[in-house]
Coordinates of C-alpha atoms in Angstrom, one line a residue:
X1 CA 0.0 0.0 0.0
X2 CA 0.9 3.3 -0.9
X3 CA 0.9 6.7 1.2
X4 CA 0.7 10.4 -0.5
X5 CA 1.9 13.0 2.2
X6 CA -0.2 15.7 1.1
X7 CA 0.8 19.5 1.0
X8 CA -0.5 20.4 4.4
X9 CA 0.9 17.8 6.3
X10 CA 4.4 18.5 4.8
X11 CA 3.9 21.9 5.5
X12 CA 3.1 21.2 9.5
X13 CA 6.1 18.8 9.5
X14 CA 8.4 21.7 8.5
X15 CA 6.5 24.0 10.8
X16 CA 7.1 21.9 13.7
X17 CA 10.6 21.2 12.8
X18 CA 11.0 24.9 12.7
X19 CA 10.2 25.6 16.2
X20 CA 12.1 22.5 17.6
X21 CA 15.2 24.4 15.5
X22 CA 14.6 27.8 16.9
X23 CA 13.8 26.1 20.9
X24 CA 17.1 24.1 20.6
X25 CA 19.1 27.6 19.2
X26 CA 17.3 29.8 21.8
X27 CA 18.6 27.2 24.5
X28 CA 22.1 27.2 23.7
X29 CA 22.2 30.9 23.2
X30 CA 20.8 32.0 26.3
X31 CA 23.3 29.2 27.6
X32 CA 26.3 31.1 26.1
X33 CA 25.4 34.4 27.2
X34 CA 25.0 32.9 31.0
X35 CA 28.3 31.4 30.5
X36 CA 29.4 34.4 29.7
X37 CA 27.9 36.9 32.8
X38 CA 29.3 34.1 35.2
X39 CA 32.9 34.5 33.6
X40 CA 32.7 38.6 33.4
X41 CA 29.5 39.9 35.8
X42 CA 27.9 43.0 33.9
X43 CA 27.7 44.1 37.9
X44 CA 31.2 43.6 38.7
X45 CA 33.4 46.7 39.7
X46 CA 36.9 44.9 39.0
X47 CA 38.0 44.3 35.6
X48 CA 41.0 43.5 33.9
X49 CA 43.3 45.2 31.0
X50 CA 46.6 43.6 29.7
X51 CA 49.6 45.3 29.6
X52 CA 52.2 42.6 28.2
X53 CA 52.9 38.9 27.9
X54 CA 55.9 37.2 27.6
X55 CA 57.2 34.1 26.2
X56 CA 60.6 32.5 27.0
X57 CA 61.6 29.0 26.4
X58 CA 64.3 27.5 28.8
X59 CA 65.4 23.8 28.1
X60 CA 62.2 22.0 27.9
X61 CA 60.1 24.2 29.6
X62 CA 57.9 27.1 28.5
X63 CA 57.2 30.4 30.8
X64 CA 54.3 32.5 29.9
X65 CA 53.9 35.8 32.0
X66 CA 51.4 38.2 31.7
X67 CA 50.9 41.7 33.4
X68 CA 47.5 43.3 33.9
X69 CA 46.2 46.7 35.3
X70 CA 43.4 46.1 37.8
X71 CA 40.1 48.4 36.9
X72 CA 37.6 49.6 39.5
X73 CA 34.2 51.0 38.7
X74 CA 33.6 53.4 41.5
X75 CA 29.8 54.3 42.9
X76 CA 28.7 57.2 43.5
X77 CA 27.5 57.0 46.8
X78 CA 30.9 53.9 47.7
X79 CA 34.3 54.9 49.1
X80 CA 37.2 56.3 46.6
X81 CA 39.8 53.9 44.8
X82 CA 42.9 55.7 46.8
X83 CA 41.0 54.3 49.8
X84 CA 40.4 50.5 48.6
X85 CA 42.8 47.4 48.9
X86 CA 42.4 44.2 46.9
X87 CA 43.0 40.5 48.2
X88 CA 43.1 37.7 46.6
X89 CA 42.4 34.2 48.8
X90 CA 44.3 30.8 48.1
X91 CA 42.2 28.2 46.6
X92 CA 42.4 24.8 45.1
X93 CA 41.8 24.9 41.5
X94 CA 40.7 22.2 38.9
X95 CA 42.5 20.4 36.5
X96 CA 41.0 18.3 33.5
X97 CA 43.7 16.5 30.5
X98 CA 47.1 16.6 30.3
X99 CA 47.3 19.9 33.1
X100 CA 46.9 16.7 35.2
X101 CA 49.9 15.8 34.2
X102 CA 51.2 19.0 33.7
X103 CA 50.9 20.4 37.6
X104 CA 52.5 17.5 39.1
X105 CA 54.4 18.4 41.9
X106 CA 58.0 16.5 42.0
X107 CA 58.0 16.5 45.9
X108 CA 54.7 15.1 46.3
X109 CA 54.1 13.6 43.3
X110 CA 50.8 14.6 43.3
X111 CA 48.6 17.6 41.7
X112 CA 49.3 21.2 43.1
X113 CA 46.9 23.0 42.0
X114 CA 46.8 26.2 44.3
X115 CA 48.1 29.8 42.4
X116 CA 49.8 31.2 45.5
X117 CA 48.4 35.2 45.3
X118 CA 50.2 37.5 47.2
X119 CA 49.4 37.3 50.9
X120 CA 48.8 40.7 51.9
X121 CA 45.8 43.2 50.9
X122 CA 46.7 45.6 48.0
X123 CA 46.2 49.0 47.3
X124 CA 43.8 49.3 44.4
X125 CA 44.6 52.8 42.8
X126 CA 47.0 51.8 39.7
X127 CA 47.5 48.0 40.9
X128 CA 49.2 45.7 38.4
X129 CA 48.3 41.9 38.1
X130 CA 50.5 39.2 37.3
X131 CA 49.3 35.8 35.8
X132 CA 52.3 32.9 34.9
X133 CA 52.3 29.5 33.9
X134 CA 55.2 27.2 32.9
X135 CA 54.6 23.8 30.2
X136 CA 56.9 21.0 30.3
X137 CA 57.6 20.3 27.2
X138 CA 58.4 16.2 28.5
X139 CA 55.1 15.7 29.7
X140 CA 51.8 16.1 27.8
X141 CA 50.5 19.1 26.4
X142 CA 48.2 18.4 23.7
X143 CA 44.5 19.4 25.4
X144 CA 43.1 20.3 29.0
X145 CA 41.8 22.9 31.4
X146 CA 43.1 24.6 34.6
X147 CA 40.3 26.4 36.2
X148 CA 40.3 28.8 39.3
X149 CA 37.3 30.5 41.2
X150 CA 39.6 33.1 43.0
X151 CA 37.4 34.6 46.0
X152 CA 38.4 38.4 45.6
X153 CA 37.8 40.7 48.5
X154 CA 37.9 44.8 48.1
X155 CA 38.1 46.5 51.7
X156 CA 38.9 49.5 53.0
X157 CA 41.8 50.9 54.8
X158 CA 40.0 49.2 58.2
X159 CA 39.5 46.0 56.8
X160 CA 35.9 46.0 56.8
X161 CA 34.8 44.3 53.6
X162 CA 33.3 46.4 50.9
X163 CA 32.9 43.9 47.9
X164 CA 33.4 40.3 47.1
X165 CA 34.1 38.5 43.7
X166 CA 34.7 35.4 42.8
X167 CA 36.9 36.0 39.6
X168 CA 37.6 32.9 37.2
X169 CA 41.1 32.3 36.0
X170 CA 41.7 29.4 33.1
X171 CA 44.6 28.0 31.4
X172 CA 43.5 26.3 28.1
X173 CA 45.0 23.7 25.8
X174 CA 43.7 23.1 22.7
X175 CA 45.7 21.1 20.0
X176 CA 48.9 22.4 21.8
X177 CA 48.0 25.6 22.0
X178 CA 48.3 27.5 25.1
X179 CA 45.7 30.0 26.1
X180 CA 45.7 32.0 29.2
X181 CA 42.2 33.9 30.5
X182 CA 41.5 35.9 33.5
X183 CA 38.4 37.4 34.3
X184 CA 37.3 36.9 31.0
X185 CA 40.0 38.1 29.5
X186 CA 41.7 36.3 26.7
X187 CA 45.5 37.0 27.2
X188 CA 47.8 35.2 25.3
X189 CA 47.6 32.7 22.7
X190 CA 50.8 30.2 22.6
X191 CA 51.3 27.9 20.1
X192 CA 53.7 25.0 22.1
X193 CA 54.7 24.0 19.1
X194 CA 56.2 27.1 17.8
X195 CA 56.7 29.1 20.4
X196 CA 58.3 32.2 18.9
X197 CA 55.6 33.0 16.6
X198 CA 52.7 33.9 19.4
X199 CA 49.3 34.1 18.4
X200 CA 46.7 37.0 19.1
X201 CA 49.9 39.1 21.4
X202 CA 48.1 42.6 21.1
X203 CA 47.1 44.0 24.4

């Protein structure tokens, strides 16, 4: 036996298909931008600007150091930058891939993935950020994620807390290249493979 899909029917097929579409498009949009606000708060008073990376290769191991002046968005009814200090707290971070492999300690043998921020508060007014990594070039370095949640606190010459952020810093390999983010800032793009062309250096 033989069926005819008539007109119509093809037409409400494509219509329904349609709809799925836009839903599942909708979904992982709205999913990007909250991916997105969670990395780099619209809210947020700190942000970050880059200054410089460099690049130096010793032996078999790579050194990537960035600097980046800290921003502050002031209020107008909150206390002056001159008068704010920045701290940054010590926490564990996550590691997914060859960073595994990468952040192994040689006394422990073991994972250390802490990235040991100065211990005292900072003044805010013109502060400078440093992020660094090193890549052994003898272990893997193909693909994986480093990942911190750092808890940021800005307080005032007292102490007294006057804002807290939780500010995400990642170190990316993709394809053995070497990409370092903070606060949603892209800010260098190393290619492990050749390291003295860099990719995307501008500031």
């Amino acid at each position: 036996m033989k069926y005819k899909l008539r007109t119509p029917s093809i037409i409400r097929l494509l219509a329904i298909f349609s709809i799925l579409l836009f839903s599942f498009l909708l979904t992982e949009g709205l999913k990007s931008e909250l991916s997105e606000i969670s990395e780099h708060p619209k809210n947020a008073s700190l942000s970050f600007q880059k200054e410089s990376c460099e690049v130096e290769q010793i032996g078999h191991e790579i050194i990537v150091y960035c600097k980046l002046k800290v921003l502050f968005r002031e209020s107008s009814n909150g206390p002056l930058e001159e008068e704010l200090y920045l701290k940054e707290g010590e926490i564990e971070g996550s590691a997914t891939g060859d960073f595994v492999a990468q952040t192994i300690s040689p006394l422990s043998n073991k994972p250390n993935l802490y990235h040991n921020p100065f211990p005292l508060p900072l003044k805010l007014k013109n502060l400078t950020d440093q992020v660094m990594t090193m890549i052994n070039l003898q272990r893997p370095h193909q693909s994986g994620r480093l990942k911190w949640a750092i808890p940021t606190t800005i307080q005032d010459e007292l102490g007294e807390v006057v804002e807290e952020v939780s500010v995400i810093q990642e170190f990316i390999l993709e394809e053995s290249i070497l990409t370092l983010k903070k606060g949603g800032l892209k800010l260098i793009e190393v290619d492990l493979n050749n390291v003295s062309h860099p990719i995307n250096n501008l500031p």
